[in-house]
Short mmCIF file of C-alpha atoms in Angstrom, two decimals:
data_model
loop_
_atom_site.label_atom_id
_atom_site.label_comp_id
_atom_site.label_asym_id
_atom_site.label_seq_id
_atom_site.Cartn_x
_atom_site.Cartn_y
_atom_site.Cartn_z
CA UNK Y 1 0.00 0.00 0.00
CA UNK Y 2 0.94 4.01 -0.14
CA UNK Y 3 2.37 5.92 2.50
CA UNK Y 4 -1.33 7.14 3.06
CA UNK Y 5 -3.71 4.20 2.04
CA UNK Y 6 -6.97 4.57 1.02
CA UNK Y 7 -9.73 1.97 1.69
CA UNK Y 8 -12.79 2.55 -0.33
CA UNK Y 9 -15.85 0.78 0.34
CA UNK Y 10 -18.92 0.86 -1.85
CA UNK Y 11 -22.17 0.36 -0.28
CA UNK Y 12 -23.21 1.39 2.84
CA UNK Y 13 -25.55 -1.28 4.21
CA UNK Y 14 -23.95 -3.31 7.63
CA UNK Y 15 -21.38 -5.38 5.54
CA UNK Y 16 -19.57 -2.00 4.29
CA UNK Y 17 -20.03 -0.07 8.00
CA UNK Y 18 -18.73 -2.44 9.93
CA UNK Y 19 -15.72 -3.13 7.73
CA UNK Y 20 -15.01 0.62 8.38
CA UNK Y 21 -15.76 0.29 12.02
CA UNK Y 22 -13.43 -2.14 12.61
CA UNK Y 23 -10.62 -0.72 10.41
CA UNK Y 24 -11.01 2.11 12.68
CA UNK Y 25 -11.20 -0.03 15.54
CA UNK Y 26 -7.91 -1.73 14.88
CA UNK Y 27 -6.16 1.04 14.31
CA UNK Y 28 -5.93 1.55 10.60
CA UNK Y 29 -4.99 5.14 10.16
CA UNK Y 30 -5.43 5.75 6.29
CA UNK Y 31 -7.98 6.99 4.89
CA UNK Y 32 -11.16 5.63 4.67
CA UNK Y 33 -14.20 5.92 2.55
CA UNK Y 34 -18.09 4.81 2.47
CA UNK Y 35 -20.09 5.02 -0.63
CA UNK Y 36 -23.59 4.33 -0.01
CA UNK Y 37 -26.66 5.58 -2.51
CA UNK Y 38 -29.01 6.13 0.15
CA UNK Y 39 -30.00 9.38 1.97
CA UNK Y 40 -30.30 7.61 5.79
CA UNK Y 41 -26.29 6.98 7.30
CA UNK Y 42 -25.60 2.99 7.37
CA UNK Y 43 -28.95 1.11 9.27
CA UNK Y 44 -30.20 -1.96 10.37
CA UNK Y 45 -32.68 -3.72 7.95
CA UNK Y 46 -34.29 -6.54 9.68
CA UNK Y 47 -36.75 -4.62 11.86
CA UNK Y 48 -38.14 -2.65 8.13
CA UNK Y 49 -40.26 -5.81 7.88
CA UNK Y 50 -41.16 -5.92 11.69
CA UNK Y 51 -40.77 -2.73 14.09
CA UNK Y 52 -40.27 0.01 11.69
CA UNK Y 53 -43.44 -1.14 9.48
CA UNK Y 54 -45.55 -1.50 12.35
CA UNK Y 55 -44.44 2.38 13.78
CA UNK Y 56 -42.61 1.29 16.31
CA UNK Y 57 -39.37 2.40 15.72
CA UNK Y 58 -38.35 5.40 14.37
CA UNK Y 59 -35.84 6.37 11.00
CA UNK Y 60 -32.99 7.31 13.71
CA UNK Y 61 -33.84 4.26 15.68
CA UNK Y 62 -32.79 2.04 12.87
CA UNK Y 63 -29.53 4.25 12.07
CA UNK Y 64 -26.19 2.99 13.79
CA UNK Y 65 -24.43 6.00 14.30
CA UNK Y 66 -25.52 9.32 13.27
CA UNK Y 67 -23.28 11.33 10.66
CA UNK Y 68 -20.99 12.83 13.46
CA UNK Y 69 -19.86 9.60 14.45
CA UNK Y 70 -18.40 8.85 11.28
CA UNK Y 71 -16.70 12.38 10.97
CA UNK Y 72 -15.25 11.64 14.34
CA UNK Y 73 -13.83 8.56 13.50
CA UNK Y 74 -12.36 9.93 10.37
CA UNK Y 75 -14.79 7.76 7.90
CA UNK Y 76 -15.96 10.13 4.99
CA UNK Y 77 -19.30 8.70 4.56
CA UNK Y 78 -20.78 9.63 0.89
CA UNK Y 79 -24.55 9.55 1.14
CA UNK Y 80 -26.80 9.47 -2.02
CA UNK Y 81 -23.58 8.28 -3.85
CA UNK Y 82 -23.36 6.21 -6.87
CA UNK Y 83 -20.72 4.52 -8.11
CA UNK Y 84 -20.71 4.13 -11.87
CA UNK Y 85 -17.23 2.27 -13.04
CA UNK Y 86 -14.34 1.07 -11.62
CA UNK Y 87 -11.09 0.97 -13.08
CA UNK Y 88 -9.20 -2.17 -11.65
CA UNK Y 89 -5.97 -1.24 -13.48
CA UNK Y 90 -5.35 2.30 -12.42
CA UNK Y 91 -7.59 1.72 -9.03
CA UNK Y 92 -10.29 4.26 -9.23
CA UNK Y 93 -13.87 4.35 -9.06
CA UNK Y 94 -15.85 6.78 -11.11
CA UNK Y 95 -19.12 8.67 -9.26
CA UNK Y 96 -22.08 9.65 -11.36
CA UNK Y 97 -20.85 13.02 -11.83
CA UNK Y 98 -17.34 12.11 -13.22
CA UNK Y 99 -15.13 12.42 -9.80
CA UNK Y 100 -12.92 9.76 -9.23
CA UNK Y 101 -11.64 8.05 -6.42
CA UNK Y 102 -8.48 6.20 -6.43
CA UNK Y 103 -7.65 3.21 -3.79
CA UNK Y 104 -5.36 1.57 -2.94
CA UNK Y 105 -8.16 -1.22 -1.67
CA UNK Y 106 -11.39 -1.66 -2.35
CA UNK Y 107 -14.33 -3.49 -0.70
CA UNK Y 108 -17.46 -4.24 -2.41
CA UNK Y 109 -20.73 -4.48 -0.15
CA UNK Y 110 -22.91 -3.05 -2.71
CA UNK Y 111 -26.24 -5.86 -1.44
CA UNK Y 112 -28.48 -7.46 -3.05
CA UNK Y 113 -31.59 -5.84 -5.06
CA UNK Y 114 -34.96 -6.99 -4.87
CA UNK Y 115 -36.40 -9.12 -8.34
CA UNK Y 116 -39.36 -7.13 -9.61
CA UNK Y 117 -43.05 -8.72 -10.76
CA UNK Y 118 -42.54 -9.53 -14.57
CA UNK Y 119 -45.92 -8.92 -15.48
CA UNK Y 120 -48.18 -6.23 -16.34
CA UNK Y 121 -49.37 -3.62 -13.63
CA UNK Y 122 -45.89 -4.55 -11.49
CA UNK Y 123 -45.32 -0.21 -12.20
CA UNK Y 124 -48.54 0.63 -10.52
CA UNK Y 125 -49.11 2.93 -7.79
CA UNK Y 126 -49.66 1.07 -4.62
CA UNK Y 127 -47.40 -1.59 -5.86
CA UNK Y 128 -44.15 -1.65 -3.76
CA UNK Y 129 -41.06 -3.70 -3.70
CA UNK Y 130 -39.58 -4.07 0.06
CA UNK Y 131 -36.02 -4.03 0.42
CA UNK Y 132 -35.40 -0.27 1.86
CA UNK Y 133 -36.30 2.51 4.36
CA UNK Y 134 -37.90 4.50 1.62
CA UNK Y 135 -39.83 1.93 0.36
CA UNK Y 136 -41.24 1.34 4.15
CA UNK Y 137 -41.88 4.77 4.35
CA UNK Y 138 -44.16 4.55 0.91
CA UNK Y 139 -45.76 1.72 2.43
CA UNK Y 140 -46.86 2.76 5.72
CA UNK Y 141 -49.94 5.15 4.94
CA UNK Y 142 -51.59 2.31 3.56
CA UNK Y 143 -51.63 -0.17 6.61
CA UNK Y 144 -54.56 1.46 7.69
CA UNK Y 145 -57.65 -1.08 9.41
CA UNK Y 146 -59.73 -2.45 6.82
CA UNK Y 147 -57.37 -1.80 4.11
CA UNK Y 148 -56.88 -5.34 1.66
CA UNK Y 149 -53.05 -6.65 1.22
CA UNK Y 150 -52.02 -8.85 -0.82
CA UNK Y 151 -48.42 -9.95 -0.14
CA UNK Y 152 -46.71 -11.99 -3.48
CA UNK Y 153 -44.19 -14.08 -1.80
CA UNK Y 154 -44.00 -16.38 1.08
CA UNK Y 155 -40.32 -16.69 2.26
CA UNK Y 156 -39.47 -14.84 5.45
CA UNK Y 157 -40.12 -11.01 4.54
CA UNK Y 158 -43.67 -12.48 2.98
CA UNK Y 159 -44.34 -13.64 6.24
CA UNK Y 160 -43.36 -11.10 8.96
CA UNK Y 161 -44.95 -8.15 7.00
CA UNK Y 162 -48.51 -10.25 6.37
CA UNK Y 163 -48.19 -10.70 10.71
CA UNK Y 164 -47.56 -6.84 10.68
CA UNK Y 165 -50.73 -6.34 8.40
CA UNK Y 166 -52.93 -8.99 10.57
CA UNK Y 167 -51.90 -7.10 14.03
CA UNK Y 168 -52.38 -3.64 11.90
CA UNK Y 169 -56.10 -4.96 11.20
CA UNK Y 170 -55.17 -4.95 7.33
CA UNK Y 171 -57.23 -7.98 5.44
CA UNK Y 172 -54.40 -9.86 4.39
CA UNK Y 173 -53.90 -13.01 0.98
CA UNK Y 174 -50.58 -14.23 0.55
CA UNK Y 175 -49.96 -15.62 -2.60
CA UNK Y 176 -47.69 -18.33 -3.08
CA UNK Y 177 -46.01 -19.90 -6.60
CA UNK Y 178 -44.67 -23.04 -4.63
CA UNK Y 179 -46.49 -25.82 -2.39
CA UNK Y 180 -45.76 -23.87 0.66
CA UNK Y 181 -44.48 -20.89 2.43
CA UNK Y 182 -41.02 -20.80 3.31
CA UNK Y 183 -40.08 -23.49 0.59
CA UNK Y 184 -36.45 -22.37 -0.28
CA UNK Y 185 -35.59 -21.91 3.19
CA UNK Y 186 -36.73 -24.56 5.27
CA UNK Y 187 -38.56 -28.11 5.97
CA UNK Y 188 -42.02 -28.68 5.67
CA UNK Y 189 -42.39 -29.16 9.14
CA UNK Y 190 -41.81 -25.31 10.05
CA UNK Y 191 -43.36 -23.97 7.15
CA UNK Y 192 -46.23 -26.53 8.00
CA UNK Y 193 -46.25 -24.68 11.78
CA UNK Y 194 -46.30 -21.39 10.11
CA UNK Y 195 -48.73 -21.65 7.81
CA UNK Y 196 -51.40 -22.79 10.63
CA UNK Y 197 -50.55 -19.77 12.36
CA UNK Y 198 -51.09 -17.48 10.26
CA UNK Y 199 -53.98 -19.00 9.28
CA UNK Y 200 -55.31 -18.72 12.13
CA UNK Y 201 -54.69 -15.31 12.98
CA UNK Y 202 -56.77 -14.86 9.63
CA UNK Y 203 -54.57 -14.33 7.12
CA UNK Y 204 -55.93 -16.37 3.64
CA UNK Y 205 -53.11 -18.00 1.11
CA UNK Y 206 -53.16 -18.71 -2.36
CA UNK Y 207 -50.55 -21.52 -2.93
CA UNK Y 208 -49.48 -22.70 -5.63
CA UNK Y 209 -50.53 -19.63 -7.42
CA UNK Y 210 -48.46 -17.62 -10.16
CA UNK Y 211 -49.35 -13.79 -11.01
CA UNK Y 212 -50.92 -12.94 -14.02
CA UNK Y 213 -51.26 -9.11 -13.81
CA UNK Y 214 -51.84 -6.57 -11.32
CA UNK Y 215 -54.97 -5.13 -12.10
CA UNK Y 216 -55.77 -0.83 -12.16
CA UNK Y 217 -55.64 2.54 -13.72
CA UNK Y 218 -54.22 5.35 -11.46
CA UNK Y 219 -54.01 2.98 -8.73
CA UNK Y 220 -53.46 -1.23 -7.88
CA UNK Y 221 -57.44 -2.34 -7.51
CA UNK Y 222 -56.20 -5.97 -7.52
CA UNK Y 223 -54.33 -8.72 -8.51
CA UNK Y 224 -55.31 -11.77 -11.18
CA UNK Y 225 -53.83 -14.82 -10.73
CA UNK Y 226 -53.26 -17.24 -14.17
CA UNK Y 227 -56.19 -19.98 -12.52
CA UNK Y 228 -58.08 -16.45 -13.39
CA UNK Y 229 -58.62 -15.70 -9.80
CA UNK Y 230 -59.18 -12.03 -8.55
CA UNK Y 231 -57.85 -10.74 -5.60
CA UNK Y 232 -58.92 -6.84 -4.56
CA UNK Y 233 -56.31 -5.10 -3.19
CA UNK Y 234 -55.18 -1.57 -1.71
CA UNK Y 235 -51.95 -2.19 -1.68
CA UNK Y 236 -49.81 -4.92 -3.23
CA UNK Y 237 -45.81 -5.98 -1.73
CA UNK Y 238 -43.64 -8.03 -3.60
CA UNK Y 239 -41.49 -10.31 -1.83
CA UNK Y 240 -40.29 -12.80 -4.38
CA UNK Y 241 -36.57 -12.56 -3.68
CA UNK Y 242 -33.84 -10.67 -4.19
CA UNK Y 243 -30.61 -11.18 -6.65
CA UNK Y 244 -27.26 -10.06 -5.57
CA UNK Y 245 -26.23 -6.65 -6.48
CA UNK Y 246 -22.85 -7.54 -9.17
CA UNK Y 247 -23.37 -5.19 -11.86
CA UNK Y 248 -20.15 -3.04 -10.76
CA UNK Y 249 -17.84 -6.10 -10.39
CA UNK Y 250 -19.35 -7.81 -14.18
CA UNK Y 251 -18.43 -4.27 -15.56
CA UNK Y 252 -14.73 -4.44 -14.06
CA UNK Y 253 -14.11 -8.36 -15.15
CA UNK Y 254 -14.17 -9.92 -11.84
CA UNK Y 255 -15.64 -13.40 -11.44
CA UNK Y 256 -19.36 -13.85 -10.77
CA UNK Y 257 -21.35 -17.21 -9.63
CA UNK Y 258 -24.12 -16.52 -7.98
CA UNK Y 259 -22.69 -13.15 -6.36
CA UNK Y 260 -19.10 -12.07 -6.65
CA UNK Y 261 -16.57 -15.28 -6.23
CA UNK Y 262 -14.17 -14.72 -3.47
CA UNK Y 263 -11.98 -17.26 -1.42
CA UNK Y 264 -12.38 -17.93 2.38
CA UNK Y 265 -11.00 -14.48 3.31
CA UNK Y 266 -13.28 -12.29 0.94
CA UNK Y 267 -10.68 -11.50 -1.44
CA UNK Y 268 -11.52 -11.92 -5.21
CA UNK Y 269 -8.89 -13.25 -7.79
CA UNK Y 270 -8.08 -9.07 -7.93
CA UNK Y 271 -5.54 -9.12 -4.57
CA UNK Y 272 -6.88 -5.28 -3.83
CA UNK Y 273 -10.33 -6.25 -4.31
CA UNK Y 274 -12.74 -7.93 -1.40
CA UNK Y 275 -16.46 -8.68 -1.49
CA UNK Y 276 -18.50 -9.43 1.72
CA UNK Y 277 -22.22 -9.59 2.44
CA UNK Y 278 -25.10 -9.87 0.31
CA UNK Y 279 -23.22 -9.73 -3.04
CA UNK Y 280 -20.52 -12.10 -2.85
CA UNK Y 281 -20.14 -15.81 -1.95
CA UNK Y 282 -17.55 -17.71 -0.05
CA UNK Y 283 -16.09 -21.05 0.80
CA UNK Y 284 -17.76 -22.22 4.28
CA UNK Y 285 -15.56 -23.66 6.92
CA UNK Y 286 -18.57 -25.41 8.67
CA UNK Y 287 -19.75 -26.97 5.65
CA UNK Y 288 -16.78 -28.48 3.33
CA UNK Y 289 -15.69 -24.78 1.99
CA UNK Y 290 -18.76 -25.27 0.09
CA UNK Y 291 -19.31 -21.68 -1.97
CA UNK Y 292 -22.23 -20.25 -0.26
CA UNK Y 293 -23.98 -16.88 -0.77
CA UNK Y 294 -25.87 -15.16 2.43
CA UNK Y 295 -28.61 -13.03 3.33
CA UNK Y 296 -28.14 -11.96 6.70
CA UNK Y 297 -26.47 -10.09 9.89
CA UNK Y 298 -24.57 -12.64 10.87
CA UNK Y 299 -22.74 -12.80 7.26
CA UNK Y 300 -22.27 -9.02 6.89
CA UNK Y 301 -20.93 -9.11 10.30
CA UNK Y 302 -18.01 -12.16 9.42
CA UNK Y 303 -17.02 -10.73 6.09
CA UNK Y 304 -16.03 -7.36 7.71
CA UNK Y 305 -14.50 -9.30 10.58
CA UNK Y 306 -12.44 -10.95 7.57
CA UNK Y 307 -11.65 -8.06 5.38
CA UNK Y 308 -10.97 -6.06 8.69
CA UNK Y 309 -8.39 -8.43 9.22
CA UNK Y 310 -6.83 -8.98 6.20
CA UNK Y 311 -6.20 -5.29 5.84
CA UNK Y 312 -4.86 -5.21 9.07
CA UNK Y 313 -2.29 -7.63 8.76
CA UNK Y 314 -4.20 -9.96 11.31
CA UNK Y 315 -4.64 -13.42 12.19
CA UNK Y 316 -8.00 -14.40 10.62
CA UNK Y 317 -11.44 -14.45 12.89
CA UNK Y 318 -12.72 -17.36 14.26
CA UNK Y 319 -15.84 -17.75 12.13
CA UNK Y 320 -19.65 -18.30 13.85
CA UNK Y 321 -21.53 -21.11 12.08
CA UNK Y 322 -24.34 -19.44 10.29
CA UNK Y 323 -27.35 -17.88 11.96
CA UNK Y 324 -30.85 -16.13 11.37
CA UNK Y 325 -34.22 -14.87 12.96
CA UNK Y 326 -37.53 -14.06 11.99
CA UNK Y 327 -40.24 -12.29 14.19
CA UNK Y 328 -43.57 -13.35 12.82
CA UNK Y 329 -46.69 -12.74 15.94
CA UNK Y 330 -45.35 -13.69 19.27
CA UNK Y 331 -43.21 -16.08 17.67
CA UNK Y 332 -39.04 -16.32 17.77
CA UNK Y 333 -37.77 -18.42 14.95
CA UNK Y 334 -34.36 -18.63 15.63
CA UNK Y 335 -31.93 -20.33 12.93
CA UNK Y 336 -28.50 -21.98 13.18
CA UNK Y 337 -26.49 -23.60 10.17
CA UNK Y 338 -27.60 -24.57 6.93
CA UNK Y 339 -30.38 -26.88 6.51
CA UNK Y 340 -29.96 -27.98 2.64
CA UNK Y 341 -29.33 -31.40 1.98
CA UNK Y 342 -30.41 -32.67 5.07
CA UNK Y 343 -31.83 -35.97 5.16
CA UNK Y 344 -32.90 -36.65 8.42
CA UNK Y 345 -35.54 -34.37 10.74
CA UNK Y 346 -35.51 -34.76 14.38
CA UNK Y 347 -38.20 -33.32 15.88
CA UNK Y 348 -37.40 -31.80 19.75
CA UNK Y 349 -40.55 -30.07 21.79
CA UNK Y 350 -44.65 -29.96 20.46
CA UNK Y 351 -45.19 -27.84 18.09
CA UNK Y 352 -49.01 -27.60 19.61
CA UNK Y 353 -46.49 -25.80 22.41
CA UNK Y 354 -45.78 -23.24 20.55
CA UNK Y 355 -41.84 -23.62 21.51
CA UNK Y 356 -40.17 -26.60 20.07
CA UNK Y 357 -37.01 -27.30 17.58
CA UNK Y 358 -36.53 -28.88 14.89
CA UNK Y 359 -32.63 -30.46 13.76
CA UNK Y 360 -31.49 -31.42 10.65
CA UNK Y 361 -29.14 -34.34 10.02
CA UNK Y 362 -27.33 -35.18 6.98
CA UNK Y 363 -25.88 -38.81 7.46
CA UNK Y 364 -26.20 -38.95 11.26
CA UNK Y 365 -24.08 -35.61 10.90
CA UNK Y 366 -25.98 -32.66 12.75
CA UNK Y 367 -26.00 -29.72 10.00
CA UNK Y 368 -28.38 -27.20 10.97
CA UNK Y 369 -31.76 -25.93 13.62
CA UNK Y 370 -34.96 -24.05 13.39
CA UNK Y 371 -35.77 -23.47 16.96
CA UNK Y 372 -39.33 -21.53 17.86
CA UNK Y 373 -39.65 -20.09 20.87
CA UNK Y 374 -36.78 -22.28 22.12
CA UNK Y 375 -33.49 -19.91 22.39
CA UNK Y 376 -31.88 -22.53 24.33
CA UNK Y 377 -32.37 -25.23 21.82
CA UNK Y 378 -30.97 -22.70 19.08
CA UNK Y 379 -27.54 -21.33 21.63
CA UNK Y 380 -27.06 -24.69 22.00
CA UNK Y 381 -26.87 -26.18 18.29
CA UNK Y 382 -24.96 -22.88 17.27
CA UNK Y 383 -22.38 -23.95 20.08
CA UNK Y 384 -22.30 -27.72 18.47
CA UNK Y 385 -22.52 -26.27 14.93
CA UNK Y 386 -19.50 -24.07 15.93
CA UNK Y 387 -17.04 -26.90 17.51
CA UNK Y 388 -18.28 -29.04 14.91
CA UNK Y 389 -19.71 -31.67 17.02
CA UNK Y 390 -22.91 -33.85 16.45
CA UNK Y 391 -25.42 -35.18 19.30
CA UNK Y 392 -27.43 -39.11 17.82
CA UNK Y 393 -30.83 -37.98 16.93
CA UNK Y 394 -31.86 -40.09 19.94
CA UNK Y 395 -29.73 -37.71 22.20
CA UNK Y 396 -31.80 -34.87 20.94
CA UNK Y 397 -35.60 -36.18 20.81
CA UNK Y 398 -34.93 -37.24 24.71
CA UNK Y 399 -36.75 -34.25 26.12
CA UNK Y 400 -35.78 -35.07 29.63
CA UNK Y 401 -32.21 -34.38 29.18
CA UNK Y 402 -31.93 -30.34 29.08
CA UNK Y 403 -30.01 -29.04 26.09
CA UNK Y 404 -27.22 -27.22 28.22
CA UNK Y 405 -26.49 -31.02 29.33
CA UNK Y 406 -26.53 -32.38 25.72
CA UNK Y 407 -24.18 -29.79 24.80
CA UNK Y 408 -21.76 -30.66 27.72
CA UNK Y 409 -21.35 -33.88 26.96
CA UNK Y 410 -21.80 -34.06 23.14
CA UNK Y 411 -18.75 -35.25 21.57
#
């Protein structure tokens, strides 16, 4: 590096803060920039689909640290900043605008963007995607009592903003293209639990339903699905996924497979280049250095921890197994490891309890937990997860042995 390195980060979501936060933090004393295209400073995004939608929280609730912070620690944070090019060769990034920026390294954390509704009426007013403060913001005058949603989408965000609507007094549909909610992200089992709760708390589902248009003139009136149902609808979100956010990295020649290709310390095949969060995917330790790509906290949080590190001249982080939440009613579902390719469920608690767990086994190898109302069942298989150690499925359906006990002696 110079005499007076500069470490640029582009986008300005958790990934790219808290690599700058723990630069800082470690004592880097370059310079240090963070590129971020929206107006609010770097905030949290898992309580837009819980908290913050149902009024709870406020804008500067959800911001980390306010704008001084960063001045104080010396982090020029660009706000409503775009980054149009990058130059790998010379090491600068081009702004809308035409100012450059060189670096001597540079960390992408540009996200992921939400997939938009390809079909007619998806440009409607009243039709919102859900990824951002803004788009919260547009939604919130319209959870109003009475008012018909109709949520397209059933994974995780589909599902904590239709509880939001139900406790709001909103008349809520979810429509569904596969067999059941939560299908690409876990068994049938939970999404099985789920979908009977939400049920009961009224809200109606449409599964196994595609989109044919969104129906209106000035305004989304409803939705038509391609059996040639109608739905009526105030408002409309779409929660059918997101992509990663590569477009800057294709444009510069860096390797993409299903986000930005990096090795087990975030560092693409450019040596000055890193990826971390959302975008990018990376060998996992836990499970064979398999390349995996992430949507959550927990991810943002270990890629900074890596590229923090690296930049640093550090010994690398010991790495958490993968973990998740979702708030849906009075329910916790709390998420440890990665469930795909399990063959094996082992079912630990009643679900009729409302607080049970289930584990998931790939050849008598514990790989993963969805744990509902059970944060001891879910500390406990992130602790396993994390030494790499595997309790029989016997061990864990034995509800008179507590789980700090099976973890003790698990070996």
């Amino acid at each position: 590096m110079s005499s007076d390195p500069h470490i640029l980060i582009i986008g300005a979501g958790q990934a790219g803060a808290e690599t700058a936060w723990r630069l800082r933090g470690g004592g880097f004393v370059g310079k240090v920039t963070l590129v971020g295209d929206e107006p609010l400073e770097p905030y949290q995004r898992p309580p837009l689909s819980k908290a913050f939608l149902a009024g709870k929280v406020s804008r500067a609730d959800l911001v980390f640290r306010g704008a001084d912070a960063y001045a104080q620690m010396q982090i020029r944070l660009l706000s409503e900043t775009r980054v149009e090019d990058i130059d790998r060769s010379a090491r600068i990034a081009r702004l809308l605008g035409d100012e450059a920026l060189r670096y001597d390294v540079l960390v992408l954390a540009t996200g992921a963007r939400p997939r938009r509704l390809p079909v007619v009426g998806a440009d409607l007013p009243g039709v919102h995607m859900f990824r951002t403060a803004a788009d919260v913001d547009a939604i919130r005058p319209s959870f109003r009592p009475g008012a018909k949603l109709v949520v397209i989408g059933a994974g995780y965000i589909g599902l904590e903003v239709a509880a939001v609507a139900r406790q709001c007094g909103l008349d809520v549909t979810v429509v569904e293209a596969a067999a059941r909610p939560l299908a690409r992200v876990t068994s049938p089992e939970i999404a099985s639990f789920f979908l009977s709760e939400h049920s009961a708390k009224g809200v109606r589902f449409a599964l196994g339903a595609q989109v044919a248009s969104i129906r209106g003139h000035e305004h989304a009136t409803g939705v038509t699905l391609t059996d040639g149902a109608e739905l009526p609808a105030d408002v409309v979100i779409a929660g059918v996924g997101v992509t990663p956010e590569v477009s800057l990295a294709q444009r510069c020649g860096l390797t993409i497979d299903d986000g930005i290709v990096t090795d087990a310390n975030c560092r693409t095949e450019d040596p000055s280049v890193f990826a971390i969060g959302d975008c990018a995917s990376r060998p996992m330790r836990h499970y064979d250095n398999r390349m995996v790509r992430l949507e959550s906290v927990h991810n943002a949080i270990e890629g900074a921890k890596l590229v923090a590190a690296s930049i640093l001249g550090q010994n690398p982080p010991v790495l958490e197994a993968p973990w998740f939440w979702s708030d849906q009613y009075d329910l916790k579902l709390q998420i440890a490891g990665l469930f795909q390719g399990y063959d094996r469920v082992v079912l630990r608690g009643d679900p009729r309890d409302r607080a049970f767990a289930v584990f998931y086994f790939k050849q008598e190898r514990m790989i993963a937990v969805d744990a509902v109302n059970k944060p001891g069942e879910f500390l406990g298989a992130k602790a396993l997860l994390q030494k790499g150690l595997s309790p029989s499925p016997e061990v864990l359906a034995d509800m008179t042995k507590p789980m700090k006990e099976i973890v003790a002696t698990a070996g």
